Amino acid sequence: MKKLLLALLVAAGAAHAEDVLHLYNWNNYLAPETVKRFEAECKCKVVQDYYGAMEEMLAKLSAGAKGYDVVVPTGFAIPPLVKQNLVQPLDKAKLPNLKNVDAGFMNSPFDEGNKFSVPYAFTTTLVGYNDAKIKELGLDPASWAIIFDPAVLAKIKGKVTVLDDSRELFAAALMYNGFSANSTNPEEWAKAKETILKAKPFWAAFNTQSYIKELTLGNIWVAHGYSSDMFQANLDAKAAKRKFGIGYVLQKEGNTLSLDSVMVLKSAPRPDLAYKFINFMLDGKNSSELTNMIGSGNPNAASAQFVQPDIKKISAVFPDAEAKKKLVQLSALEGKPLRELNKLWTQVKTAKKK
Amino acid sequence: MAYNNNRVSKWLISGPPLLYLILFFAIPTLIMAFAAFRFPGDYGGLLPLVGTNDAGATALLVNSENWRDYLTLENFGRFFDDPIYIELFVKSFWYAGITTLSCLVLAYPLAWLIARSPKKYRDLLVLLVILPFWSNFLIRVYAWMIILGPQGYLARAANGVLALFGVGPVQILFSHFAVIVVLVYVHLPFMVLPLYANLEKHDMNLLDAAQDLGANTWQRFWRITWPLSLPGVFAGAALVFIPALGMFAVPDLVGGTDGFMIGNLIKQQFLDSRDWPFGSVLSIMLTLAVLLLAAIAGWLGRGGKRDAL
Amino acid sequence: MHFKQNKVLWAIAGLVYAFLYLPLLIVVIYSFNDSRLNAEWVGFTLHWYHVLFADEQMLSAARNSLVIALITSGIATFLGTMAGLAMYKYKLRLLPVLVLTPIAIPEILMGLSLLVFFVTLNFTMGFVSITLAHIAFCIGFVAIVVRARLQGMDEALVEAARDLGATPFNAFRLITLPLIMPGIVAGALMAFTLSIDDFVITYFTAGAGATTLPLQIYSMLKIAVTPEVNAISSLLMLLTLALIFIAGKLAPGALHAE
């Protein structure tokens, strides 16, 4: 037994001896062919560790986990990483390809001047739907009413899921009520909570994990979710030769936009490889491969020419200037407001069916 | 001399597991449980007690004057301020209780039969109980989602029968029922195995003697088998009830909008809300409730044994 | 025992086995399903096994899980049996609490605690930290089963052996150990099962580049848990079963209470 343990220790130690870039990322968030080309170019190995939720990653890094070089957080997770001193400022001289990023995605409120972060990809949060059913019932998916208005929901009771995410759901409810998605005004939050509680009896579940599958199967007709997931659901529906497709549109009241960025951790064992990787990913073609694989939005201006035309046509993935105005990034909540939302969310989750 | 020898062997036997659990469980957990008395950091984690002082050196920030800024009982106050938390505890205990009872009802006959089957088949039958649980948890729950889902045979059959009586289709997936079914499924082997381990040693001569004295099947079961098997029942109940109490994945996946449990709440504190102190408070409360329950059960168990003897 | 009443009991037992195996049947059947969705039957294919054998990361994750589960169940069974014996023989205060608390405490708190602990000690996270954590939460399960087996056991046999001049160790090896073996085996099986399927504690105690099967699979949740996971699950079950049978052949009677 001891020998086996020792052998494992040695094996674990040996893995660090060669040139390895440790990437802490979502699963399926980097195209395999991109990895292969990068490995050839840097003569190193890319090892990815995955997280299933941004909060898991934050908790683990907050507790002091080390060994990762690059992490890929969503906007609101950037300030906690910066304030907890977990990431290092970027040396822009080592990132010549930074010029490729669309100026509209730089200088986000999370990281003014992009001292720590470089935009990687984005998704919008919207409503995806079973196009045949919605047409049949004559519903309008371009308004948040489809998940919040009891009169509309009565026709699709038990066939709707919403994200199991307090920020996203409250943002949608706030926008539906005509407030800012980033409002922290207690009265407006109370109103949003009211909206959610009225709609809750009509929902099948809070679901962040399996709505792609449920939509494709036809078990669910309307889902509140991410644009890239709806893209996947539509592909799956086509592959399964369904009689319906999965449509997805932005809502007229406004939508949230999640911009994911790459950051270098302070404890990175190999910052040199981290810079090489980030600069590599800022190349237009390399960056386009992710978009072509999962239908994510791309903040890289140089990638446009490499993106498949049918993806570029989707307005929810590549919003035009007019639509862009209505997209909001969720701000980072801290301290009191975060705990207040936590309490509201617990009340929403525990409210009994009437 | 005999006393001394007893002391030595007591430490020889209890020492290694005790040491291991102190080092790799008690010490780490106490550090985190202490978080219940601290303030959350503004950006997650905890408000640091150690940091850079005005002189720029690393030092302990908390001292006899400012300790109120660093240590608090307020987090416990929050727990009692809102009845929501106690209600959630009650709900979770209720679910775990139903799960434990259902597991006991299903597991007892099975464990009893395995214990009474010919020796050469016993290991195989035990192995067959646990084998399905070496496949991945998620995949097993997915399989239940297929079985219980609206396209599944079970739901279709049930709704077909209901339709005969003019009752509209019911949703099985995303319901309380689904949560209980999957909770029972996930925990069943942890009831069967302790029961089996206990029942396997029962002396058949006792039962034969009872039969000779004219006791019928039920009398023999209630008077002999059941009291003797109580340690196994308690062990199984503990290994099902306690883990079921803190479960969050099952309610998340099959519970629908009403499937929120104490485990989900605790997860929410540590992850979504980044409020480790309150997460620790909830964890401490849950653990204390379980230990209290175990103490009561142990006390009742001792009483039960005295009656049986 | 009357055969008639056994028939009723066997019928119930049969239903319970069916309850246990219905989902497993679906797991295995769907590993041959020609659909990415893992939700409805489309047609037969070996595609997912091809995908699996080309997926180095998934295979190594499965290997890690198996090795960690084997080591964990070995050590946890050893320590847990001692704890169970100690709790049965002596009136202890601390040990019963320490045995029960790891089962009662929310996994997420235990995972974070261990992570903070290992970081404080500057311990490099990886297989060793995962295994140490798994052992900590498995000991209790073994101890509780072993104690349940011991309770109400006939002490006369052990005392008789001691009277005949056997050393305490020999009395234990020849009398007590065989008597409690079914409890030990049940405990070992539970420890193995808990370790190979653990996600939360493993997530927090895993280091960069150390992936286990549950970690790999949970990260697929968001996109799709494809039938590749059914394939690796099916194969892993077969492999474990084979390992147990080989162990049974090499050491016949090891599993039996003689």
PDB file of C-alpha atoms in Angstrom, chain B residues 9 44 62 77 82-83 93 125 164-165 167 182-183 187 192-193 205 217-218 235 249 289 296 302 306:
ATOM      1  CA  SER B   9      -5.326  -2.623  24.213  1.00  0.00           C
ATOM      2  CA  GLY B  44     -16.070  36.078  -0.679  1.00  0.00           C
ATOM      3  CA  VAL B  62      -7.591  41.111  15.851  1.00  0.00           C
ATOM      4  CA  GLY B  77     -29.024  35.266  15.227  1.00  0.00           C
ATOM      5  CA  ASP B  82     -36.429  33.976  10.072  1.00  0.00           C
ATOM      6  CA  PRO B  83     -38.701  30.924  10.518  1.00  0.00           C
ATOM      7  CA  PHE B  93     -36.000  15.827   8.331  1.00  0.00           C
ATOM      8  CA  LEU B 125     -26.391 -11.804  -3.520  1.00  0.00           C
ATOM      9  CA  LEU B 164     -59.565   5.477 -17.517  1.00  0.00           C
ATOM     10  CA  PHE B 165     -60.920   7.154 -14.425  1.00  0.00           C
ATOM     11  CA  VAL B 167     -58.220  11.980 -14.297  1.00  0.00           C
ATOM     12  CA  VAL B 182     -34.722   8.597  -6.169  1.00  0.00           C
ATOM     13  CA  LEU B 183     -33.627   9.236  -2.562  1.00  0.00           C
ATOM     14  CA  HIS B 187     -29.607   5.015  -0.260  1.00  0.00           C
ATOM     15  CA  VAL B 192     -29.383  -3.547   3.178  1.00  0.00           C
ATOM     16  CA  LEU B 193     -25.709  -4.043   4.057  1.00  0.00           C
ATOM     17  CA  ASN B 205     -31.687 -22.575  16.966  1.00  0.00           C
ATOM     18  CA  THR B 217     -44.341 -16.771  12.400  1.00  0.00           C
ATOM     19  CA  TRP B 218     -45.261 -13.255  13.476  1.00  0.00           C
ATOM     20  CA  ALA B 235     -26.959   1.310  11.913  1.00  0.00           C
ATOM     21  CA  ALA B 249     -28.174  16.895  -6.005  1.00  0.00           C
ATOM     22  CA  ALA B 289     -29.395  18.191  15.280  1.00  0.00           C
ATOM     23  CA  ILE B 296     -31.693  10.002  21.663  1.00  0.00           C
ATOM     24  CA  ARG B 302     -30.198   0.789  25.084  1.00  0.00           C
ATOM     25  CA  ARG B 306     -32.823  -4.158  28.124  1.00  0.00           C
TER      26      ARG B 306
END
